[in-house]
mmCIF file of C-alpha atoms in Angstrom:
data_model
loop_
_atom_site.group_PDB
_atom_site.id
_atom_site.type_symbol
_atom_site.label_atom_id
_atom_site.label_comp_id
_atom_site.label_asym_id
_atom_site.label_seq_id
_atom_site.Cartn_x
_atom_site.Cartn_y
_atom_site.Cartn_z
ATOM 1 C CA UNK F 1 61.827 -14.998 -94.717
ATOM 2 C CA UNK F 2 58.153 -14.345 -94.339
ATOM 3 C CA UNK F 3 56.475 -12.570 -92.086
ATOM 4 C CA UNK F 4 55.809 -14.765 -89.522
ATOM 5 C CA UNK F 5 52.292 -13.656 -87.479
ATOM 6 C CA UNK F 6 53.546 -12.352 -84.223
ATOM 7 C CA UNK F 7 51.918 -14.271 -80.861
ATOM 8 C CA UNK F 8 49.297 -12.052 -79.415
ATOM 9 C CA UNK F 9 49.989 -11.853 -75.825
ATOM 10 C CA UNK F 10 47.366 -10.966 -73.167
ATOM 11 C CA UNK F 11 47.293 -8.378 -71.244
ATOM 12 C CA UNK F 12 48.054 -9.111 -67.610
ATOM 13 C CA UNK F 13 45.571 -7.634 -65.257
ATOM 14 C CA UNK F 14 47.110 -6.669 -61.417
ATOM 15 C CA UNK F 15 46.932 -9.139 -59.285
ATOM 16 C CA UNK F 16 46.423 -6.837 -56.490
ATOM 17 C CA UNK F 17 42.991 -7.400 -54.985
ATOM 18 C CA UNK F 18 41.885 -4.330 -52.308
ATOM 19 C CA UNK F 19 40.567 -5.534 -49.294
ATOM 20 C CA UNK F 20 39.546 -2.219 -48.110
ATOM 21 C CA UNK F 21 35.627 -3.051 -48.227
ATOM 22 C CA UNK F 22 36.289 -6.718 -46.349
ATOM 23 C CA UNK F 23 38.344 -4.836 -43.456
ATOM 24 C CA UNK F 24 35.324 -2.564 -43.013
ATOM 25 C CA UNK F 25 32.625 -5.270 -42.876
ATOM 26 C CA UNK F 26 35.204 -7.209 -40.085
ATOM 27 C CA UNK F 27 35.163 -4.791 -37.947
ATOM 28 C CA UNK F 28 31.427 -3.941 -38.214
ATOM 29 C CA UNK F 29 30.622 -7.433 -38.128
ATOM 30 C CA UNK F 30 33.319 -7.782 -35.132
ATOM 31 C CA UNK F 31 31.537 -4.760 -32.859
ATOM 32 C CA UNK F 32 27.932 -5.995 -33.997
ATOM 33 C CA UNK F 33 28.658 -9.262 -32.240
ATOM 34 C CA UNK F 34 30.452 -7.790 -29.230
ATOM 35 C CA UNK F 35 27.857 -5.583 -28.687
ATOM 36 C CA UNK F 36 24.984 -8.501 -29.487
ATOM 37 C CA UNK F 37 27.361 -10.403 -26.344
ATOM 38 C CA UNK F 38 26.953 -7.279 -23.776
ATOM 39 C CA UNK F 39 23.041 -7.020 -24.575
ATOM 40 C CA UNK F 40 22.316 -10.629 -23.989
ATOM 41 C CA UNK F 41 23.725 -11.004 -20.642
ATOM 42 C CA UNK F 42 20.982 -11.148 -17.845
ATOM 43 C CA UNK F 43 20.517 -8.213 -15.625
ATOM 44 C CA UNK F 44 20.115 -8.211 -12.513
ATOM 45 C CA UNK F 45 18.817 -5.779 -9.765
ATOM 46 C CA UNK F 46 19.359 -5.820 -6.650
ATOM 47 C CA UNK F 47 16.271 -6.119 -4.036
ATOM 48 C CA UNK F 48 16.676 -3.323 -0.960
ATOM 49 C CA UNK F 49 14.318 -4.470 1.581
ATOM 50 C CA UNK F 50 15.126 -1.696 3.998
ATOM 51 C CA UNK F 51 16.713 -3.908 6.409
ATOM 52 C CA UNK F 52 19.814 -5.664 7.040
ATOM 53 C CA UNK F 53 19.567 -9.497 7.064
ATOM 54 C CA UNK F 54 18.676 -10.212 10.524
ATOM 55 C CA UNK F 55 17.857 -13.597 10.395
ATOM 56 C CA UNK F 56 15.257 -16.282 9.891
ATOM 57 C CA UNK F 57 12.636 -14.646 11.157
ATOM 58 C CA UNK F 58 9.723 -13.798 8.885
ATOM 59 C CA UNK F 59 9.015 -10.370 10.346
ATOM 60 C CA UNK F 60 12.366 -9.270 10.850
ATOM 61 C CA UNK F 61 13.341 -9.813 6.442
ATOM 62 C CA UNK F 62 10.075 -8.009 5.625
ATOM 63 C CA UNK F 63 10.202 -4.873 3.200
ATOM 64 C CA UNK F 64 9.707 -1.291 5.143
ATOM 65 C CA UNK F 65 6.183 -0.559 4.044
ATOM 66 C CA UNK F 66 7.531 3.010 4.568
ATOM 67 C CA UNK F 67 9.400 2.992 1.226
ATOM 68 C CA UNK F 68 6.279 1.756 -1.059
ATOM 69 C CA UNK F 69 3.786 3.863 -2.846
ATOM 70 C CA UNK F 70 1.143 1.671 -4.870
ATOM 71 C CA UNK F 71 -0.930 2.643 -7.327
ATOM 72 C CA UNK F 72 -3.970 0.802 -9.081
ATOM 73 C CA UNK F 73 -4.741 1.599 -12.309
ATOM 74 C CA UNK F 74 -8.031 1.133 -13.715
ATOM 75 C CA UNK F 75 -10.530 1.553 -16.171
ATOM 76 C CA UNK F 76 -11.803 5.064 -17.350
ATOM 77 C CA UNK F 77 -8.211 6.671 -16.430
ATOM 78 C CA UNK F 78 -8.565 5.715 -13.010
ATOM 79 C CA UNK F 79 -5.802 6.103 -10.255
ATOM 80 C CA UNK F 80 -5.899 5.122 -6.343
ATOM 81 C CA UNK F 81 -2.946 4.924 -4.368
ATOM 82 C CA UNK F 82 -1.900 4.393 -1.579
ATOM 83 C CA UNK F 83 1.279 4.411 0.835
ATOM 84 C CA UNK F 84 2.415 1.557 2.732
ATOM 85 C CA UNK F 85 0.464 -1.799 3.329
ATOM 86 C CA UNK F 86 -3.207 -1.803 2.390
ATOM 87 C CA UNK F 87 -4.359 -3.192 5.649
ATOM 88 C CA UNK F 88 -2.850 -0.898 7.675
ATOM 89 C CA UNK F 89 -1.984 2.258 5.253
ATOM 90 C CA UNK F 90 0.210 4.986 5.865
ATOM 91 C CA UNK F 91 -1.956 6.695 3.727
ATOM 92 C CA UNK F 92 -5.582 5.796 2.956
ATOM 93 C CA UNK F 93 -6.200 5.046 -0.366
ATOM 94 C CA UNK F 94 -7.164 7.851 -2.517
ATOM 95 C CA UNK F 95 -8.206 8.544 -6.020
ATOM 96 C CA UNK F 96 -5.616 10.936 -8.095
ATOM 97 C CA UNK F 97 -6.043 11.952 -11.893
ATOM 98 C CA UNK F 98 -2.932 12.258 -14.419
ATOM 99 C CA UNK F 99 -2.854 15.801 -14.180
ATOM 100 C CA UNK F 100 -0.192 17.845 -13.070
ATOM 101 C CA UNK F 101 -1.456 18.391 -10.024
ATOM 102 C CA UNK F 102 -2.474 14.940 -9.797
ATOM 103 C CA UNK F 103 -0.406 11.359 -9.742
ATOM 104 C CA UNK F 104 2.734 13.880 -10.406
ATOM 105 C CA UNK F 105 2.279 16.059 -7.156
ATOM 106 C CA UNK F 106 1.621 12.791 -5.072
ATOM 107 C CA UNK F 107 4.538 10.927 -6.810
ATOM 108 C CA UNK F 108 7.228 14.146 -5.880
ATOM 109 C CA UNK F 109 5.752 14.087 -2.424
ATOM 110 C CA UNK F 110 6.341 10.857 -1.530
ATOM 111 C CA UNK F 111 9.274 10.910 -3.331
ATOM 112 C CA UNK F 112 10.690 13.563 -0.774
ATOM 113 C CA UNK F 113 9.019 12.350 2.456
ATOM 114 C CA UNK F 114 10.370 8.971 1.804
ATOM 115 C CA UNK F 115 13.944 10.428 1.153
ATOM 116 C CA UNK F 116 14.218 12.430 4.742
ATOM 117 C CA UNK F 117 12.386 8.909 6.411
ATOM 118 C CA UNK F 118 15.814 7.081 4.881
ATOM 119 C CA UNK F 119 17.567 10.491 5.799
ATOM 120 C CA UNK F 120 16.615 10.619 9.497
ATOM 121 C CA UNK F 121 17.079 6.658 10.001
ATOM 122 C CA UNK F 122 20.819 6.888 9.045
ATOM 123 C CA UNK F 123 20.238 4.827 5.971
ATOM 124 C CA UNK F 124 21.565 5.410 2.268
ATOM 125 C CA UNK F 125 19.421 7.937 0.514
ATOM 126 C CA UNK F 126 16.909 6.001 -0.848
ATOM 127 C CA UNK F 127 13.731 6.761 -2.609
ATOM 128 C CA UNK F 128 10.098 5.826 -3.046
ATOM 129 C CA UNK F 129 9.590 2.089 -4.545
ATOM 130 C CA UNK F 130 6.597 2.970 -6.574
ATOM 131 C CA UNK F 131 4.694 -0.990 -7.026
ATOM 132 C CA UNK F 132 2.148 -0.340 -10.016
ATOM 133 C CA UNK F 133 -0.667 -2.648 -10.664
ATOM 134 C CA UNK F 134 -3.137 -2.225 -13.990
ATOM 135 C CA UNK F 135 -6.176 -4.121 -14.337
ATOM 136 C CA UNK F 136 -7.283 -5.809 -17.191
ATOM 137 C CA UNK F 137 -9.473 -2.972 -17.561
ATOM 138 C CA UNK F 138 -6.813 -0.364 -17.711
ATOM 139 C CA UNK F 139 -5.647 0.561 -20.762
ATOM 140 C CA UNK F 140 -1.954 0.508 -22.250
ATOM 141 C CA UNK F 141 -1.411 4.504 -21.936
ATOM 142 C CA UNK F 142 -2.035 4.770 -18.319
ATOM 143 C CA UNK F 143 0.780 2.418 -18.204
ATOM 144 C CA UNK F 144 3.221 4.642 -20.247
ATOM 145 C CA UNK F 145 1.746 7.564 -18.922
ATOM 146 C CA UNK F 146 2.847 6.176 -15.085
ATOM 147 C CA UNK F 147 6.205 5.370 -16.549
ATOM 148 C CA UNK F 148 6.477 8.562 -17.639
ATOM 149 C CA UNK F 149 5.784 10.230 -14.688
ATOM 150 C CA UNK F 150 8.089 8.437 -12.713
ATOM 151 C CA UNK F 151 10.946 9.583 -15.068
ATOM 152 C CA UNK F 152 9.912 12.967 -14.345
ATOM 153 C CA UNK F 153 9.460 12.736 -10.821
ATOM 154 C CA UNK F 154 13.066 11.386 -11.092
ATOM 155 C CA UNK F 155 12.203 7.454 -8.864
ATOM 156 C CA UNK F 156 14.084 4.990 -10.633
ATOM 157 C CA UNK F 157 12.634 2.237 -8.219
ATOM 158 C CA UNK F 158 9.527 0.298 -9.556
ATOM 159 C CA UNK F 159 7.723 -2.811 -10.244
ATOM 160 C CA UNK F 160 4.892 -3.794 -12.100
ATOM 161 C CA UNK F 161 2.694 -6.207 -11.331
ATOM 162 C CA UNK F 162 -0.576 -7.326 -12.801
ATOM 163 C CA UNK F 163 -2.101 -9.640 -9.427
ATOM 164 C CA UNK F 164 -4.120 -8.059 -6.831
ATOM 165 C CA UNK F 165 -4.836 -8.710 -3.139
ATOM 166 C CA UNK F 166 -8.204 -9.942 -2.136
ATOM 167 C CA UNK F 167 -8.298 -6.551 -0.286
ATOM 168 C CA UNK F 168 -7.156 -4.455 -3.243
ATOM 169 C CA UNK F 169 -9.684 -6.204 -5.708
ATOM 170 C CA UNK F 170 -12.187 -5.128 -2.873
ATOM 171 C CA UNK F 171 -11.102 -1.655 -3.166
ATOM 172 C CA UNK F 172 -11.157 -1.325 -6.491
ATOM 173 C CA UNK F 173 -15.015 -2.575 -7.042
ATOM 174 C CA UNK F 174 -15.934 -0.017 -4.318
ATOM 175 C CA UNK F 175 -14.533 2.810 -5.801
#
């Protein structure tokens, strides 16, 4: 009998596949998503006016001007504040600088008297709502500067907005 060539058989490869890698990307895609879910979600805060509800009334819902410090920032690193309503201030406007001794000593100040006002009405500890307003002149520091000076002056309560009363405008071409 002859020698017959023998079949050549092929080597079977595992047929194990590791998964290990597609786990990991799951679960990363799994918590990117989750995560992406949580950040989209509108916040919202909540408005303290000072006051209860008390009804209808206009002046009865109005904010207690005895919370709000405002400062106007302007051109050539320019600060005025001022505490309460313009027209009939708590404080009368004055010009501060971003020195130490400056917008930081006024913002700690307020900060405080504000917090025994809220104290010595019986209210919840509440500080100074700080409402800042840049002009178009002002640049984009004084704006981060501000912010930062809030963080350290530890108020967590502020807006910013960019429109001015006709009496504010007036202030700020006088000074």
């Amino acid at each position: 009998m002859k020698n017959l060539p023998q079949k050549v058989r092929s080597k079977k490869l595992s047929s194990r596949v590791d998964l290990t890698a597609m786990v990991s990307v799951s679960f990363m895609l799994i918590i990117f998503f989750m995560v992406i879910g949580e950040l989209s979600k509108p916040k919202v805060m909540e408005l303290y006016s000072g006051r209860g509800g008390c009804g209808p009334e206009p002046e009865c819902n109005k904010p207690d001007e005895n919370l709000v410090l405002t400062l106007l920032l302007d051109k050539n690193d320019k600060i005025i504040t001022y505490h309460g309503l313009l027209t009939f201030p708590i404080q009368t406007p004055k010009k501060v600088n971003y020195e130490k001794n400056g917008i930081r000593k006024e913002l700690m100040e307020k900060n405080k008297m504000v917090l025994e006002y809220s104290a010595r009405l019986g209210r919840p500890e509440r500080g100074v709502t700080v409402i800042i307003k840049p002009t178009k002149k002002s640049n984009y520091g004084n704006l981060v500067n501000i912010l930062d000076e809030l963080e350290i002056a530890n108020i967590d309560s502020y807006a910013i907005i960019p429109q001015f009363t006709p009496e504010e405008s007036k202030l700020l071409a006088s000074n």
